[in-house]
Amino acid sequence: MDDDVSSALLTQTSQEKTVTRRLRVPGSQQQLETEKEACEEAGGWWAMQEISFHSEEHKEAGTMAGKPPKKSSIPGVSIRQLVDEIPEGCSTPDFKQKPVTLALPEGKNAIFRAVVCGEPRPDVHWQSTKGDLSNSSKYQLSSAPGREEHVLQINRLTGEDSDLYRCIALNAYGEASCSVRLTVIEVGFRKNRKRQKEPQEDLRKELMDFRKMLKKRAPPPTPDKKMESEQVWQLLMTADRKDYEKICMQHGIVDFRGMLRKLQEMKKEQEDRMAQYVSAIANLRHIKVTKEGIATFDLELDLKDLESKIYLYKDGEMIPYGVDNQTKHCLRRLGKRYHFQIQDLRPEDAGLYQVMVEDAVVFSTELEASTIPPRVVVPLAEARCEERGDAVFECTLSNPCPSATWHFQHRPLRLSDKYEVFVSPDGLTHRLVVKGASCSDMGLYSLNAGLHASSAWLVVEGGKDKGPQTTDTDHRLQSRRDTQEGRSDVCGQAQDATQSPRSRYKPGTGRSSSEARGSMDHFSQGLTNTEVQLGEAAVLSCTLASDLGPGTWFKDGVKLTAQDGVIFKQDGLTHRLILTHVEGTQAGRYTFVAGRQHSEASLTVQDPPTIAPDVTETLREPLVFKAGKPVTVKIPFQSRLPVQATWRKDGSEVAGGNHKGIQLALGDGYTRLCIPSVCRKDSGRYSVTLRSEGGSVQAEFTLQVKDKPQPPQGPLEVQDCHRAGVCLRWLPPRDDGGQVIQHYVVERRQAGRSTWLKVGEPPPDSTSFTDASVEQGRKYAFRVRAVTAEGAGDALESEEVLMASEALPGPPSAPAILSASSQSITLTWGPPQGPGSTHILGYLVEKRKKGNNTWMAVSEQLVSERRYTVVDLRQGCQYEFRVTAVTLSGPGEPGPPSDAVFARDPMRPPGPVRDLRVTDTSNTSITVSWTVPDAQDADEAQGYIVELCGADSHQWSPCHVGTVPGTTFTAKGLRPQEGYFVRVTAVNDGGRSQATSLDTLVHAMPATVSPRFLMDSSAKDTLTVRVGESIRVPVSFEAAPVPEVIWLKDGLPLPIRSVTTVKDGLTQLLIPAASLSDCGRYAVTLRNLQGKEATYSFFLRVAACPQAPGPIYLQENVPGTVTAQWEPSPDEAQGIPLHYTVLMRSSAHGSWHEVADCVRTNRFTLLGVLPGHEYHFRVLAKNELGTSKPSDTSQPWCVPRQRDRFTVKSPTYREPDLSQKPRFLVGLRAHLLPQGCECRMTCAVQGSPRPQVTWFKNDQSLDRNPAVYSTDLLGVCSLVIPSVSLKDSGEYKAVARNPLGQAVSTATLIVTVARITEVYHGGRIMMASFQELVRLCSTRLQDAS
């Protein structure tokens, strides 16, 4: 919170400087007032204290002070007259239409329009409180010639464009101005909010509409943002068990037992992933929001690797964090505890936060939107109204705040008939209406939403007879608008309100308040800014130039009395305010008012943090530690205000969480520095500065780290003194480890051995030593260590040095190979150089196989000449040779080895390659292949070299590095269409063969392939499709290069509705919806650049299902038969091939069955017609696409049957009486259901005649209730409610009636809120889902019945 206030004050200071530079110009009193208003909008009182006046301005200000401002017909427009009299026909500027306030989301364009009038035509310009509008790409100013409309357009809005913009119209006689606010809604809470656009006269009507619309003040709950299913499970895994029910209810999880099973499985999987990086995790504290508006959560992690990376995710996206309070998200680490903070909370910060170690999630917690303190999105604006008029204040918050309260002059507002408070349905917009405003209602009104607030002044303007008084009152109110600006909060920018409204400003600039705000004509000495220590006495004094009557003292706009703990004294014209024992809450802005004059100043209370004297005394002694030990320095302090701690080492700031693992902590009353493992570099002078708004204090201490000394500085010089021995020299260590060097230790090791032998201990002041016990002709290595009280340090070691009485010969040159065969290899070499190389006794020649490290002598005797033939070689092996010169002093250094050479007979060059040919070409490559050379007269080739030569060049160049092992090669990176000559040469150790070249020029272009179609045997020459279906005919082809593809229909180009495509050897025809006009023969032709063509054609037939046949006529041409004749289908006349199918059903066979198919005529005769049977006929038309609708006979065919008469006497029976009054076999049962479930009440009823069942709820019939329906199936009656709600609870009744009586069955329906409930059952408390709860209650109801 302190960081936010500091940043806000820095921003405020920058705005003060900008406004100060803009206001230092001479002008009239009206211009001064306008500049003061803009100044107040930008920076409050601080900016106004920098205004300086000229002597002419004092005179002009005195002349215009008593002249009332001219009224405008548009509310919110201020008009200033610059002259005493305005000539006839001229006028001051005025607004016919002023710009309206806008609230737009980011990325949009804002347009302000103003219509200005006046004679002469005024000049219009726009201003903002944050600076000028000179950026033409951002701000566009325009006005139509000859018109009065002026437009300001702001492009591509960002959050920084939220500001108060001012339109000023100026001519020779006056000035008119109005202000308009632009609010940019940042991404994350884009909400459409109604802005106040009506003029002041229409507010009454708007308020009446609000009274009708608003029925209650409690805002509806804001719908929460949906969380992904995976995130819900992550939240459950780290939540407490007592929170399971809340999370399940919030995210719609109803299967509680299933949730527990799945959660157990997911926890096991997560523990397996965490085990890779974390040893243990404990003390998980979920996210909480402090009263300062900071969200915090922490946990303890025991990491296996301290270098493991820790990430913070929000809703699945990684967010950066810092290690101090300067960033929005910060992490503080103290040992194993990790403390996360989220500052400057906004609605978009709500969501699921996860802490990950590498790729494993270790902790999840949710920040709910309801816990984020509401912020002020659209602040209160200054309200002006005439006396006895209505004033309206409106403020918009970022999220609902039912506890928001209104204040007047920093005191809670008591609601009465004079005040009306409204809240919008979404709970965001708060409105206060002050009815019948009078001068006593003038003052500061504020809306307090907890952590943030917004304030604005109410100015009541009197009539014409009160002009001078109103002007002076307005001047005094304007001089105190810093309260409004200090309390405004627009989208979380600089002016955040603090906890106490009486201590919310920093001190002023130090100049006299009477110089900045009052007139020096009435004060001989004004109030001055004062700084005082906490608990000391403070005196504020001012002296009047003349007696203006009794004066009044104010603090931050609130009148002071003796009950406030202050003393008032007056000595003539001198007035004093005495504070005997200053407290922190008494800091603020003090004002002395006498008559209409006032003087102001700031009182600053210095209350720095304090450190106990015994702590300071302890820190004077150096703190001494051994290297590698952990160091923790904890400094306690006391402070009333929030404190920031800054640690420094040798003047440089120490950052916590760096690569050294240094940890800084700031707790409640202490600050701590932790170094896990100190080293010598950590030694130095440390200081910690504790800073608060009341001042700062510093503590210093010295840290000394003791360690073993570093190695002596090298190199270690070893000088052979021959008979005297070996002289060693070195330099003292760069760092002695904080201890005095006691002595040095010199050790020696003979070459080839691993044991070091101590040969001496020189004193600390000596850095040289002579070892006389070395033997000539041997190699030695030496090392030196420094020894202190902490022990011996690391050693400085030398290279191995040869001790020789005389100089040894130098190395000969590398042997050169004169000849090589399978039996011997002949070598030659050059003599050694340097001292000792004059008397050479001979040379030692050695050999080794390539890849082996062991050298072997090739002869037992020294070689006297510089030429030697080596024998005893293994054929086919590769050897290396070296030579060592030998003198009387011994053998010298071996010379460098020779090149590797094979012990084999010389090879013959290979023969030329055969059958060289080109196998493939493209625009950038040529592929050639060949056959290996003939090995009859030459040795085998070991590789090949492929070369190219351009058509316009004579230079052959290889296409690769080294040799080609195979017999195929592709030369790439060639120029398209370019011609090249190609040749190939075979190579081996014996040399190169004769090159083989192609006789013709090869072009880098694809090989030409004649176009042809790739159609298989299954392709049909005729395609038949149904009308309305889409047609897609793919045709595959092969050609290179890509040929021209031409589609034709019946020899003509395709219609526009037909689409063709060509891609990667495939062309296809696409007709979206086939019609009869698409019938015909289609052909596709491929044509390449050489004119070669290939054609493929097919016939497309489009048909539809046939139309139904006409009426059917039946007649009997032969007894015992019936002939059916029908009108042909209309499609038959169009030549469409079709046939008919005849179906028949008779009274003996109730279903239709086929009696004839594939009938090509229009008639059919049925044989075997039986008398007395009815025959029905049906005819269908068919083709290959389907069947038509049926055509049926209108009357059946029937042949009457002659029958003899006979009489049947039926017996008589007595009908039994089965009458029975209704009775319920199964009655209704009680139901207990959650909201949203389906309810089905069922009963079984019996009676004769069949009873009629009527349903009732609470004795009200449900027959006409559209929300329910009933069923009756063979006496089983049900009442169904598809989705029950709380209002469906009640007593339901089913009444069964018939003429013999009635029966009644009743049951109760209870609808509950959907939640998982704790049920006391069987002597224990258990968690039960709704289905279990319903089953349990039903069982109890049955037991009770």
PDB file of C-alpha atoms in Angstrom, residues 94-223:
ATOM      1  CA  ASP A  94     -21.257  30.183 -25.638  1.00  0.00           C
ATOM      2  CA  PHE A  95     -22.010  26.516 -26.235  1.00  0.00           C
ATOM      3  CA  LYS A  96     -25.122  25.433 -28.099  1.00  0.00           C
ATOM      4  CA  GLN A  97     -24.163  21.803 -27.503  1.00  0.00           C
ATOM      5  CA  LYS A  98     -21.430  20.682 -25.165  1.00  0.00           C
ATOM      6  CA  PRO A  99     -19.538  17.365 -25.453  1.00  0.00           C
ATOM      7  CA  VAL A 100     -20.896  14.432 -23.476  1.00  0.00           C
ATOM      8  CA  THR A 101     -19.089  12.180 -21.025  1.00  0.00           C
ATOM      9  CA  LEU A 102     -17.954   8.858 -22.526  1.00  0.00           C
ATOM     10  CA  ALA A 103     -17.038   5.450 -21.087  1.00  0.00           C
ATOM     11  CA  LEU A 104     -15.525   3.225 -23.786  1.00  0.00           C
ATOM     12  CA  PRO A 105     -13.513  -0.029 -23.821  1.00  0.00           C
ATOM     13  CA  GLU A 106      -9.867  -0.152 -24.839  1.00  0.00           C
ATOM     14  CA  GLY A 107      -9.104  -0.065 -28.566  1.00  0.00           C
ATOM     15  CA  LYS A 108     -12.122   2.047 -29.540  1.00  0.00           C
ATOM     16  CA  ASN A 109     -12.094   5.655 -30.803  1.00  0.00           C
ATOM     17  CA  ALA A 110     -13.601   8.459 -28.684  1.00  0.00           C
ATOM     18  CA  ILE A 111     -15.294  11.406 -30.430  1.00  0.00           C
ATOM     19  CA  PHE A 112     -16.271  14.628 -28.603  1.00  0.00           C
ATOM     20  CA  ARG A 113     -18.471  17.155 -30.465  1.00  0.00           C
ATOM     21  CA  ALA A 114     -19.080  20.731 -29.374  1.00  0.00           C
ATOM     22  CA  VAL A 115     -21.264  23.381 -31.095  1.00  0.00           C
ATOM     23  CA  VAL A 116     -19.989  26.909 -30.276  1.00  0.00           C
ATOM     24  CA  CYS A 117     -21.525  30.304 -31.067  1.00  0.00           C
ATOM     25  CA  GLY A 118     -20.404  33.905 -30.528  1.00  0.00           C
ATOM     26  CA  GLU A 119     -19.657  37.106 -32.412  1.00  0.00           C
ATOM     27  CA  PRO A 120     -16.970  37.470 -33.590  1.00  0.00           C
ATOM     28  CA  ARG A 121     -16.538  33.725 -34.255  1.00  0.00           C
ATOM     29  CA  PRO A 122     -14.522  32.337 -31.350  1.00  0.00           C
ATOM     30  CA  ASP A 123     -11.365  30.253 -31.586  1.00  0.00           C
ATOM     31  CA  VAL A 124     -11.797  26.763 -30.114  1.00  0.00           C
ATOM     32  CA  HIS A 125      -9.057  24.643 -28.621  1.00  0.00           C
ATOM     33  CA  TRP A 126      -8.973  21.494 -26.489  1.00  0.00           C
ATOM     34  CA  GLN A 127      -6.919  20.667 -23.393  1.00  0.00           C
ATOM     35  CA  SER A 128      -6.354  17.733 -21.068  1.00  0.00           C
ATOM     36  CA  THR A 129      -4.991  17.675 -17.550  1.00  0.00           C
ATOM     37  CA  LYS A 130      -2.192  15.256 -18.497  1.00  0.00           C
ATOM     38  CA  GLY A 131      -0.609  17.378 -21.182  1.00  0.00           C
ATOM     39  CA  ASP A 132      -1.065  18.863 -24.624  1.00  0.00           C
ATOM     40  CA  LEU A 133      -2.816  17.237 -27.568  1.00  0.00           C
ATOM     41  CA  SER A 134      -0.083  17.821 -30.146  1.00  0.00           C
ATOM     42  CA  ASN A 135       0.235  14.185 -31.230  1.00  0.00           C
ATOM     43  CA  SER A 136      -1.633  14.289 -34.544  1.00  0.00           C
ATOM     44  CA  SER A 137      -1.769  10.509 -34.911  1.00  0.00           C
ATOM     45  CA  LYS A 138      -3.424  10.177 -31.496  1.00  0.00           C
ATOM     46  CA  TYR A 139      -5.559  13.329 -31.379  1.00  0.00           C
ATOM     47  CA  GLN A 140      -7.417  14.685 -34.426  1.00  0.00           C
ATOM     48  CA  LEU A 141      -8.942  18.164 -34.184  1.00  0.00           C
ATOM     49  CA  SER A 142     -11.376  19.161 -36.894  1.00  0.00           C
ATOM     50  CA  SER A 143     -14.089  21.739 -37.646  1.00  0.00           C
ATOM     51  CA  ALA A 144     -16.159  22.172 -40.779  1.00  0.00           C
ATOM     52  CA  PRO A 145     -15.620  25.539 -42.591  1.00  0.00           C
ATOM     53  CA  GLY A 146     -18.496  27.913 -41.981  1.00  0.00           C
ATOM     54  CA  ARG A 147     -20.023  25.642 -39.337  1.00  0.00           C
ATOM     55  CA  GLU A 148     -20.067  25.909 -35.571  1.00  0.00           C
ATOM     56  CA  GLU A 149     -19.306  22.246 -34.811  1.00  0.00           C
ATOM     57  CA  HIS A 150     -15.836  21.332 -33.512  1.00  0.00           C
ATOM     58  CA  VAL A 151     -14.687  17.712 -33.088  1.00  0.00           C
ATOM     59  CA  LEU A 152     -11.947  16.071 -31.000  1.00  0.00           C
ATOM     60  CA  GLN A 153     -11.240  12.438 -31.937  1.00  0.00           C
ATOM     61  CA  ILE A 154      -8.952  10.243 -29.792  1.00  0.00           C
ATOM     62  CA  ASN A 155      -7.767   7.135 -31.641  1.00  0.00           C
ATOM     63  CA  ARG A 156      -7.089   3.669 -30.208  1.00  0.00           C
ATOM     64  CA  LEU A 157      -7.972   4.279 -26.574  1.00  0.00           C
ATOM     65  CA  THR A 158      -5.750   2.951 -23.787  1.00  0.00           C
ATOM     66  CA  GLY A 159      -6.036   3.117 -20.022  1.00  0.00           C
ATOM     67  CA  GLU A 160      -3.795   6.211 -19.965  1.00  0.00           C
ATOM     68  CA  ASP A 161      -6.402   8.188 -21.975  1.00  0.00           C
ATOM     69  CA  SER A 162      -8.780   8.277 -18.980  1.00  0.00           C
ATOM     70  CA  ASP A 163      -8.744  11.987 -18.153  1.00  0.00           C
ATOM     71  CA  LEU A 164     -10.723  15.216 -17.896  1.00  0.00           C
ATOM     72  CA  TYR A 165     -10.791  17.051 -21.239  1.00  0.00           C
ATOM     73  CA  ARG A 166     -11.651  20.728 -21.544  1.00  0.00           C
ATOM     74  CA  CYS A 167     -13.085  22.651 -24.523  1.00  0.00           C
ATOM     75  CA  ILE A 168     -12.377  26.408 -24.495  1.00  0.00           C
ATOM     76  CA  ALA A 169     -13.897  28.967 -26.869  1.00  0.00           C
ATOM     77  CA  LEU A 170     -12.276  32.437 -26.823  1.00  0.00           C
ATOM     78  CA  ASN A 171     -12.912  35.720 -28.640  1.00  0.00           C
ATOM     79  CA  ALA A 172     -12.154  39.376 -27.936  1.00  0.00           C
ATOM     80  CA  TYR A 173     -15.047  39.782 -25.450  1.00  0.00           C
ATOM     81  CA  GLY A 174     -15.076  36.632 -23.424  1.00  0.00           C
ATOM     82  CA  GLU A 175     -14.346  33.022 -22.892  1.00  0.00           C
ATOM     83  CA  ALA A 176     -16.568  29.929 -22.530  1.00  0.00           C
ATOM     84  CA  SER A 177     -15.393  26.573 -21.313  1.00  0.00           C
ATOM     85  CA  CYS A 178     -16.775  23.211 -20.313  1.00  0.00           C
ATOM     86  CA  SER A 179     -15.255  19.955 -19.124  1.00  0.00           C
ATOM     87  CA  VAL A 180     -15.969  16.383 -20.124  1.00  0.00           C
ATOM     88  CA  ARG A 181     -14.590  13.169 -18.681  1.00  0.00           C
ATOM     89  CA  LEU A 182     -13.399  10.160 -20.671  1.00  0.00           C
ATOM     90  CA  THR A 183     -13.265   6.817 -18.872  1.00  0.00           C
ATOM     91  CA  VAL A 184     -11.485   3.944 -20.621  1.00  0.00           C
ATOM     92  CA  ILE A 185     -12.664   0.557 -19.374  1.00  0.00           C
ATOM     93  CA  GLU A 186      -9.658  -1.704 -19.342  1.00  0.00           C
ATOM     94  CA  VAL A 187      -9.778  -5.274 -20.666  1.00  0.00           C
ATOM     95  CA  GLY A 188     -11.122  -7.700 -18.072  1.00  0.00           C
ATOM     96  CA  PHE A 189     -14.291  -5.911 -16.974  1.00  0.00           C
ATOM     97  CA  ARG A 190     -15.806  -4.444 -20.132  1.00  0.00           C
ATOM     98  CA  LYS A 191     -19.274  -3.597 -18.979  1.00  0.00           C
ATOM     99  CA  ASN A 192     -21.855  -1.387 -20.595  1.00  0.00           C
ATOM    100  CA  ARG A 193     -22.869   1.191 -18.107  1.00  0.00           C
ATOM    101  CA  LYS A 194     -25.371   3.918 -18.706  1.00  0.00           C
ATOM    102  CA  ARG A 195     -23.738   7.315 -18.591  1.00  0.00           C
ATOM    103  CA  GLN A 196     -25.504  10.503 -17.638  1.00  0.00           C
ATOM    104  CA  LYS A 197     -26.218  12.309 -20.923  1.00  0.00           C
ATOM    105  CA  GLU A 198     -29.358  14.253 -20.008  1.00  0.00           C
ATOM    106  CA  PRO A 199     -29.154  17.954 -19.198  1.00  0.00           C
ATOM    107  CA  GLN A 200     -29.762  19.144 -15.674  1.00  0.00           C
ATOM    108  CA  GLU A 201     -33.417  20.038 -16.445  1.00  0.00           C
ATOM    109  CA  ASP A 202     -34.299  16.384 -17.303  1.00  0.00           C
ATOM    110  CA  LEU A 203     -32.938  14.918 -14.087  1.00  0.00           C
ATOM    111  CA  ARG A 204     -36.323  14.968 -12.375  1.00  0.00           C
ATOM    112  CA  LYS A 205     -37.834  12.733 -15.051  1.00  0.00           C
ATOM    113  CA  GLU A 206     -34.861  10.372 -14.890  1.00  0.00           C
ATOM    114  CA  LEU A 207     -35.127  10.096 -11.125  1.00  0.00           C
ATOM    115  CA  MET A 208     -38.808   9.174 -11.406  1.00  0.00           C
ATOM    116  CA  ASP A 209     -37.871   6.402 -13.832  1.00  0.00           C
ATOM    117  CA  PHE A 210     -35.299   5.145 -11.349  1.00  0.00           C
ATOM    118  CA  ARG A 211     -37.907   5.035  -8.569  1.00  0.00           C
ATOM    119  CA  LYS A 212     -40.125   2.841 -10.722  1.00  0.00           C
ATOM    120  CA  MET A 213     -37.308   0.557 -11.809  1.00  0.00           C
ATOM    121  CA  LEU A 214     -35.477   0.027  -8.516  1.00  0.00           C
ATOM    122  CA  LYS A 215     -37.359  -2.037  -5.931  1.00  0.00           C
ATOM    123  CA  LYS A 216     -34.573  -2.836  -3.526  1.00  0.00           C
ATOM    124  CA  ARG A 217     -31.068  -1.632  -2.834  1.00  0.00           C
ATOM    125  CA  ALA A 218     -29.423  -5.019  -2.492  1.00  0.00           C
ATOM    126  CA  PRO A 219     -27.693  -5.656  -5.827  1.00  0.00           C
ATOM    127  CA  PRO A 220     -28.019  -9.058  -7.492  1.00  0.00           C
ATOM    128  CA  PRO A 221     -24.998 -11.337  -7.183  1.00  0.00           C
ATOM    129  CA  THR A 222     -22.490 -10.981  -9.946  1.00  0.00           C
ATOM    130  CA  PRO A 223     -22.136 -14.219 -11.943  1.00  0.00           C
TER     131      PRO A 223
END
